[in-house]
Amino acid sequence: MKPPTSQSVAKLLREVAAVLEIKKDNPFRIKAFKRAAESIEILSDPQLKSFWQSHQLDKIPGIGKSLAQSLEELFKTGQVKEFDQLKKKVPEAVFVLITVPGLGPKKAYRLVKGLKIKNADRAIEDLLLAAKQGKISQLAGFGEKSQQEIINNIKRRRENEKENSRMLLYEADQLAQKIVFYLKKSPAILAVKPLGSLRRRISTIGDIDLAAETKKPQEVINYFVNFPEKKEVLVKGQKSSARILLTNGKQVDLRVFLSRHYGSMLQHFTGSKSHNIALRELALKKGFSLSEYGIKNFKNNKTFHFEKE
């Protein structure tokens, strides 16, 4: 069992605080959970793990002995029975809605109850639909202004999610290196290199794109889709590509080419879209066609292949 991350622990503590707030518990207890969440959230995963391994969880600011014991239970068993019992008192959809800016626990609870939102996975979509249909303004304590604010805040949340989904270059490097290290264990792999924005060293990276050189494409693809941190196989081609979703929510694309095409492929999938368009236009002016497989001469219909850039 993997130890909990600092983000997952902070999320759990905020959810417990939300339940306590809805149930009108002691305000000081509610603040204690929120303060603990803030303290843990700024720790790296190794730092949090170190506090646990050295039996010093109560040394984290805002973590008393009682809460430290609960976190000890979380590290050892993967759950805290007391917290699980508390969370059962509130619909799961509430914990989703409190992630929308401007929606506190009490408002989220009233919305879930008033709109009869039951599916946590669709909670935000159902809330947005209800807002667009004017149903929120009909609930007690809500009006047209708050209804429009909810629409705007959901939009803002989605924009933030999209922006936050990008990794810093060093984070993408670390993730890519881990996958490359795994791929190189396969005897079918001749070479592996990053592609796209990662290879261009852009400051933030969306998905990880990799290129593999091999004589056995299908063997490489089968090996890739069994990466230990894979959550789901999104695409699995027969010869040229595959895409997986990792447990951390990031996508990884692998393009597989034979040696004679590898150089052309690296060139084609490294440059930006505008760069590739400019290169293809230049090639056409000179009587050539440029692709990931090589350069084709229109005069004699011959294609030149490149193992290296």
Short mmCIF file of C-alpha atoms in Angstrom, two decimals:
data_model
loop_
_atom_site.label_atom_id
_atom_site.label_comp_id
_atom_site.label_asym_id
_atom_site.label_seq_id
_atom_site.Cartn_x
_atom_site.Cartn_y
_atom_site.Cartn_z
CA MET A 1 0.00 0.00 0.00
CA LYS A 2 1.37 3.39 -1.02
CA PRO A 3 1.54 6.07 1.71
CA PRO A 4 -0.99 8.90 1.35
CA THR A 5 0.17 12.06 -0.40
CA SER A 6 0.17 15.46 1.26
CA GLN A 7 -2.56 16.60 -1.16
CA SER A 8 -4.80 13.61 -0.42
CA VAL A 9 -4.41 14.10 3.35
CA ALA A 10 -5.20 17.82 3.08
CA LYS A 11 -8.27 17.00 0.98
CA LEU A 12 -9.49 14.49 3.57
CA LEU A 13 -9.06 16.97 6.43
CA ARG A 14 -10.99 19.64 4.50
CA GLU A 15 -13.80 17.19 3.86
CA VAL A 16 -14.00 16.36 7.57
CA ALA A 17 -14.06 20.09 8.35
CA ALA A 18 -16.90 20.49 5.84
CA VAL A 19 -18.97 17.82 7.59
CA LEU A 20 -18.36 19.42 10.97
CA GLU A 21 -19.39 22.81 9.59
CA ILE A 22 -22.60 21.41 8.10
CA LYS A 23 -23.41 19.69 11.39
CA LYS A 24 -22.68 22.92 13.30
CA ASP A 25 -19.90 21.39 15.36
CA ASN A 26 -17.52 23.33 17.61
CA PRO A 27 -16.07 26.24 15.53
CA PHE A 28 -12.65 25.74 17.12
CA ARG A 29 -12.61 22.10 16.02
CA ILE A 30 -13.55 23.11 12.49
CA LYS A 31 -10.74 25.68 12.38
CA ALA A 32 -8.30 23.08 13.71
CA PHE A 33 -8.99 20.74 10.79
CA LYS A 34 -8.71 23.57 8.27
CA ARG A 35 -5.43 24.74 9.80
CA ALA A 36 -4.07 21.19 9.76
CA ALA A 37 -5.01 20.85 6.08
CA GLU A 38 -3.13 24.05 5.23
CA SER A 39 -0.03 22.90 7.12
CA ILE A 40 0.08 19.50 5.42
CA GLU A 41 -0.74 20.83 1.96
CA ILE A 42 2.53 22.79 1.75
CA LEU A 43 4.63 19.73 2.61
CA SER A 44 6.14 17.60 -0.11
CA ASP A 45 5.19 13.92 -0.09
CA PRO A 46 8.69 12.88 1.10
CA GLN A 47 8.51 15.43 3.94
CA LEU A 48 5.15 14.13 5.14
CA LYS A 49 6.39 10.55 4.92
CA SER A 50 9.49 11.52 6.91
CA PHE A 51 7.36 13.01 9.72
CA TRP A 52 5.41 9.76 9.86
CA GLN A 53 8.43 7.45 9.77
CA SER A 54 10.11 9.40 12.56
CA HIS A 55 6.87 9.36 14.63
CA GLN A 56 6.75 13.15 14.59
CA LEU A 57 3.42 13.89 12.92
CA ASP A 58 2.49 16.00 15.94
CA LYS A 59 5.47 18.24 15.17
CA ILE A 60 3.70 19.52 12.05
CA PRO A 61 2.15 22.94 12.84
CA GLY A 62 -1.54 22.57 13.65
CA ILE A 63 -1.35 18.81 14.22
CA GLY A 64 -2.10 17.85 17.83
CA LYS A 65 -1.67 14.41 19.38
CA SER A 66 -5.25 13.35 18.66
CA LEU A 67 -5.05 14.25 14.97
CA ALA A 68 -1.56 12.74 14.77
CA GLN A 69 -3.03 9.43 15.95
CA SER A 70 -5.69 9.63 13.23
CA LEU A 71 -3.03 10.28 10.59
CA GLU A 72 -1.00 7.37 11.97
CA GLU A 73 -4.05 5.18 11.35
CA LEU A 74 -4.33 6.60 7.83
CA PHE A 75 -0.70 5.75 7.03
CA LYS A 76 -1.00 2.24 8.43
CA THR A 77 -4.42 1.20 7.11
CA GLY A 78 -5.24 3.63 4.31
CA GLN A 79 -8.28 5.00 6.16
CA VAL A 80 -9.46 6.63 9.38
CA LYS A 81 -12.61 4.93 10.67
CA GLU A 82 -13.77 8.00 12.59
CA PHE A 83 -13.43 10.20 9.50
CA ASP A 84 -15.20 7.63 7.30
CA GLN A 85 -18.15 7.54 9.70
CA LEU A 86 -18.33 11.35 9.72
CA LYS A 87 -18.27 11.58 5.93
CA LYS A 88 -21.16 9.13 5.62
CA LYS A 89 -23.39 11.76 7.24
CA VAL A 90 -23.12 13.99 4.16
CA PRO A 91 -23.84 13.16 0.48
CA GLU A 92 -20.62 12.56 -1.47
CA ALA A 93 -21.63 15.20 -4.04
CA VAL A 94 -21.12 17.89 -1.38
CA PHE A 95 -17.38 17.18 -1.31
CA VAL A 96 -17.26 17.76 -5.06
CA LEU A 97 -19.22 21.02 -4.98
CA ILE A 98 -17.03 22.60 -2.28
CA THR A 99 -14.23 22.61 -4.86
CA VAL A 100 -16.18 25.26 -6.81
CA PRO A 101 -14.99 28.77 -5.82
CA GLY A 102 -17.54 30.56 -3.65
CA LEU A 103 -19.34 27.43 -2.49
CA GLY A 104 -18.82 26.68 1.18
CA PRO A 105 -19.98 23.46 2.84
CA LYS A 106 -23.40 24.79 3.92
CA LYS A 107 -24.24 26.22 0.49
CA ALA A 108 -23.03 23.06 -1.23
CA TYR A 109 -25.16 20.94 1.10
CA ARG A 110 -28.28 23.04 0.43
CA LEU A 111 -27.70 22.81 -3.32
CA VAL A 112 -27.24 19.04 -3.25
CA LYS A 113 -30.41 18.61 -1.20
CA GLY A 114 -32.46 21.22 -3.04
CA LEU A 115 -31.52 20.04 -6.52
CA LYS A 116 -31.44 16.35 -5.52
CA ILE A 117 -27.92 15.85 -6.87
CA LYS A 118 -27.08 12.20 -6.23
CA ASN A 119 -24.25 11.35 -8.62
CA ALA A 120 -20.96 12.73 -7.26
CA ASP A 121 -19.20 12.09 -10.56
CA ARG A 122 -21.67 14.38 -12.33
CA ALA A 123 -22.24 16.82 -9.48
CA ILE A 124 -20.66 19.86 -11.13
CA GLU A 125 -22.25 19.13 -14.52
CA ASP A 126 -25.67 18.73 -12.85
CA LEU A 127 -25.17 21.95 -10.88
CA LEU A 128 -24.24 23.87 -14.02
CA LEU A 129 -27.25 22.49 -15.89
CA ALA A 130 -29.55 23.47 -13.02
CA ALA A 131 -28.08 26.97 -13.00
CA LYS A 132 -28.58 27.39 -16.75
CA GLN A 133 -32.18 26.20 -16.40
CA GLY A 134 -32.82 28.77 -13.67
CA LYS A 135 -33.50 26.18 -10.97
CA ILE A 136 -30.99 27.54 -8.44
CA SER A 137 -32.62 30.97 -8.25
CA GLN A 138 -35.82 29.24 -7.15
CA LEU A 139 -34.17 27.75 -4.05
CA ALA A 140 -34.43 29.50 -0.68
CA GLY A 141 -31.37 31.62 0.01
CA PHE A 142 -30.37 31.84 -3.66
CA GLY A 143 -31.25 34.39 -6.33
CA GLU A 144 -30.45 35.18 -9.94
CA LYS A 145 -27.22 36.91 -8.92
CA SER A 146 -25.88 33.93 -6.97
CA GLN A 147 -27.04 31.65 -9.78
CA GLN A 148 -24.95 33.57 -12.33
CA GLU A 149 -22.01 33.61 -9.91
CA ILE A 150 -22.15 29.82 -9.74
CA ILE A 151 -22.03 29.60 -13.54
CA ASN A 152 -19.05 31.97 -13.65
CA ASN A 153 -17.25 30.15 -10.84
CA ILE A 154 -17.65 26.75 -12.47
CA LYS A 155 -16.17 28.21 -15.64
CA ARG A 156 -13.28 29.65 -13.61
CA ARG A 157 -12.72 26.31 -11.89
CA ARG A 158 -12.48 24.52 -15.23
CA GLU A 159 -10.02 27.09 -16.56
CA ASN A 160 -7.90 26.65 -13.43
CA GLU A 161 -8.01 22.87 -13.80
CA LYS A 162 -6.80 23.16 -17.37
CA GLU A 163 -3.95 25.46 -16.37
CA ASN A 164 -3.02 23.39 -13.32
CA SER A 165 -2.91 20.23 -15.39
CA ARG A 166 0.30 21.48 -17.01
CA MET A 167 3.54 20.41 -15.39
CA LEU A 168 6.62 22.49 -14.81
CA LEU A 169 9.51 21.42 -17.01
CA TYR A 170 11.44 19.75 -14.20
CA GLU A 171 8.32 17.80 -13.14
CA ALA A 172 7.77 16.60 -16.69
CA ASP A 173 11.45 15.68 -16.93
CA GLN A 174 11.26 13.53 -13.80
CA LEU A 175 8.12 11.76 -15.00
CA ALA A 176 9.51 11.21 -18.50
CA GLN A 177 12.79 9.84 -17.14
CA LYS A 178 10.89 7.34 -15.02
CA ILE A 179 8.98 6.08 -18.07
CA VAL A 180 12.10 6.04 -20.25
CA PHE A 181 13.93 4.01 -17.58
CA TYR A 182 11.07 1.51 -17.62
CA LEU A 183 10.96 1.30 -21.43
CA LYS A 184 14.69 0.72 -21.73
CA LYS A 185 14.29 -2.48 -19.73
CA SER A 186 12.56 -3.97 -22.77
CA PRO A 187 15.04 -5.76 -25.08
CA ALA A 188 12.91 -4.64 -28.04
CA ILE A 189 13.76 -0.97 -27.42
CA LEU A 190 16.69 0.45 -29.39
CA ALA A 191 16.26 4.10 -28.33
CA VAL A 192 13.76 6.34 -26.52
CA LYS A 193 13.57 10.13 -26.67
CA PRO A 194 11.09 12.83 -25.63
CA LEU A 195 9.07 14.69 -28.25
CA GLY A 196 7.09 17.90 -28.52
CA SER A 197 7.22 20.67 -25.95
CA LEU A 198 9.31 18.55 -23.55
CA ARG A 199 12.05 18.14 -26.13
CA ARG A 200 11.82 21.85 -26.99
CA ARG A 201 12.29 22.59 -23.27
CA ILE A 202 9.12 24.70 -22.92
CA SER A 203 8.59 25.96 -19.35
CA THR A 204 5.29 24.10 -18.83
CA ILE A 205 4.27 20.76 -20.31
CA GLY A 206 0.84 19.24 -20.88
CA ASP A 207 1.14 15.56 -21.78
CA ILE A 208 4.32 13.51 -22.04
CA ASP A 209 5.21 12.51 -25.63
CA LEU A 210 7.91 9.89 -26.25
CA ALA A 211 9.43 8.25 -29.32
CA ALA A 212 10.73 4.69 -29.43
CA GLU A 213 13.01 3.14 -32.03
CA THR A 214 12.52 -0.59 -32.49
CA LYS A 215 12.38 -3.55 -34.84
CA LYS A 216 9.43 -4.99 -32.92
CA PRO A 217 6.70 -2.31 -32.67
CA GLN A 218 3.95 -4.51 -31.25
CA GLU A 219 6.21 -5.88 -28.52
CA VAL A 220 7.14 -2.34 -27.47
CA ILE A 221 3.50 -1.21 -27.39
CA ASN A 222 2.47 -4.22 -25.31
CA TYR A 223 5.27 -3.49 -22.86
CA PHE A 224 4.46 0.25 -22.67
CA VAL A 225 0.77 -0.23 -21.82
CA ASN A 226 1.81 -2.31 -18.80
CA PHE A 227 3.73 0.56 -17.17
CA PRO A 228 3.27 0.06 -13.38
CA GLU A 229 1.73 3.51 -12.80
CA LYS A 230 -0.79 3.11 -15.62
CA LYS A 231 -4.40 3.70 -14.64
CA GLU A 232 -6.03 3.13 -18.03
CA VAL A 233 -5.08 2.34 -21.63
CA LEU A 234 -6.65 5.08 -23.75
CA VAL A 235 -5.29 4.05 -27.17
CA LYS A 236 -3.45 0.92 -28.24
CA GLY A 237 -2.44 0.80 -31.89
CA GLN A 238 -1.10 -2.29 -33.59
CA LYS A 239 2.19 -0.86 -34.83
CA SER A 240 2.74 2.85 -34.36
CA SER A 241 1.34 4.37 -31.16
CA ALA A 242 -0.29 4.00 -27.77
CA ARG A 243 -1.60 6.33 -25.08
CA ILE A 244 -2.01 5.67 -21.37
CA LEU A 245 -3.49 7.58 -18.46
CA LEU A 246 -1.35 7.49 -15.32
CA THR A 247 -2.55 7.26 -11.73
CA ASN A 248 -1.55 10.94 -11.28
CA GLY A 249 -3.92 12.00 -14.08
CA LYS A 250 -1.23 12.70 -16.69
CA GLN A 251 -1.36 11.26 -20.19
CA VAL A 252 1.63 9.68 -21.91
CA ASP A 253 1.82 9.13 -25.67
CA LEU A 254 4.33 6.74 -27.21
CA ARG A 255 5.10 6.76 -30.92
CA VAL A 256 6.90 3.71 -32.24
CA PHE A 257 8.95 3.70 -35.44
CA LEU A 258 11.40 1.47 -37.26
CA SER A 259 15.02 2.64 -37.38
CA ARG A 260 14.88 3.90 -40.96
CA HIS A 261 12.08 6.35 -40.05
CA TYR A 262 13.31 7.34 -36.59
CA GLY A 263 15.19 10.51 -37.59
CA SER A 264 12.31 11.86 -39.67
CA MET A 265 9.88 11.07 -36.89
CA LEU A 266 11.95 12.94 -34.29
CA GLN A 267 12.04 16.00 -36.51
CA HIS A 268 8.34 15.85 -37.32
CA PHE A 269 7.03 15.47 -33.77
CA THR A 270 9.48 17.81 -32.04
CA GLY A 271 8.57 21.10 -33.69
CA SER A 272 5.47 23.15 -32.98
CA LYS A 273 2.47 23.03 -35.34
CA SER A 274 3.39 26.37 -36.95
CA HIS A 275 7.01 25.25 -37.38
CA ASN A 276 5.97 22.04 -39.14
CA ILE A 277 3.58 23.91 -41.43
CA ALA A 278 6.38 26.27 -42.45
CA LEU A 279 8.73 23.35 -43.16
CA ARG A 280 6.13 21.52 -45.26
CA GLU A 281 5.40 24.68 -47.26
CA LEU A 282 9.11 25.15 -47.90
CA ALA A 283 9.45 21.52 -48.98
CA LEU A 284 6.51 21.84 -51.39
CA LYS A 285 8.08 24.89 -53.02
CA LYS A 286 11.18 22.82 -53.69
CA GLY A 287 9.25 19.86 -55.08
CA PHE A 288 9.28 17.68 -51.98
CA SER A 289 6.76 16.31 -49.51
CA LEU A 290 7.80 16.22 -45.86
CA SER A 291 6.34 13.74 -43.34
CA GLU A 292 7.27 11.68 -40.30
CA TYR A 293 8.37 8.91 -42.67
CA GLY A 294 10.88 10.93 -44.66
CA ILE A 295 11.16 13.29 -47.63
CA LYS A 296 9.46 12.38 -50.89
CA ASN A 297 10.71 13.73 -54.23
CA PHE A 298 7.73 14.48 -56.50
CA LYS A 299 9.89 14.25 -59.65
CA ASN A 300 10.86 10.60 -59.28
CA ASN A 301 8.38 9.59 -56.56
CA LYS A 302 11.29 8.43 -54.41
CA THR A 303 11.18 8.73 -50.62
CA PHE A 304 14.34 9.36 -48.62
CA HIS A 305 14.39 7.83 -45.15
CA PHE A 306 16.49 9.07 -42.24
CA GLU A 307 17.64 7.10 -39.22
CA LYS A 308 18.99 10.29 -37.63
CA GLU A 309 17.98 13.93 -37.66
#
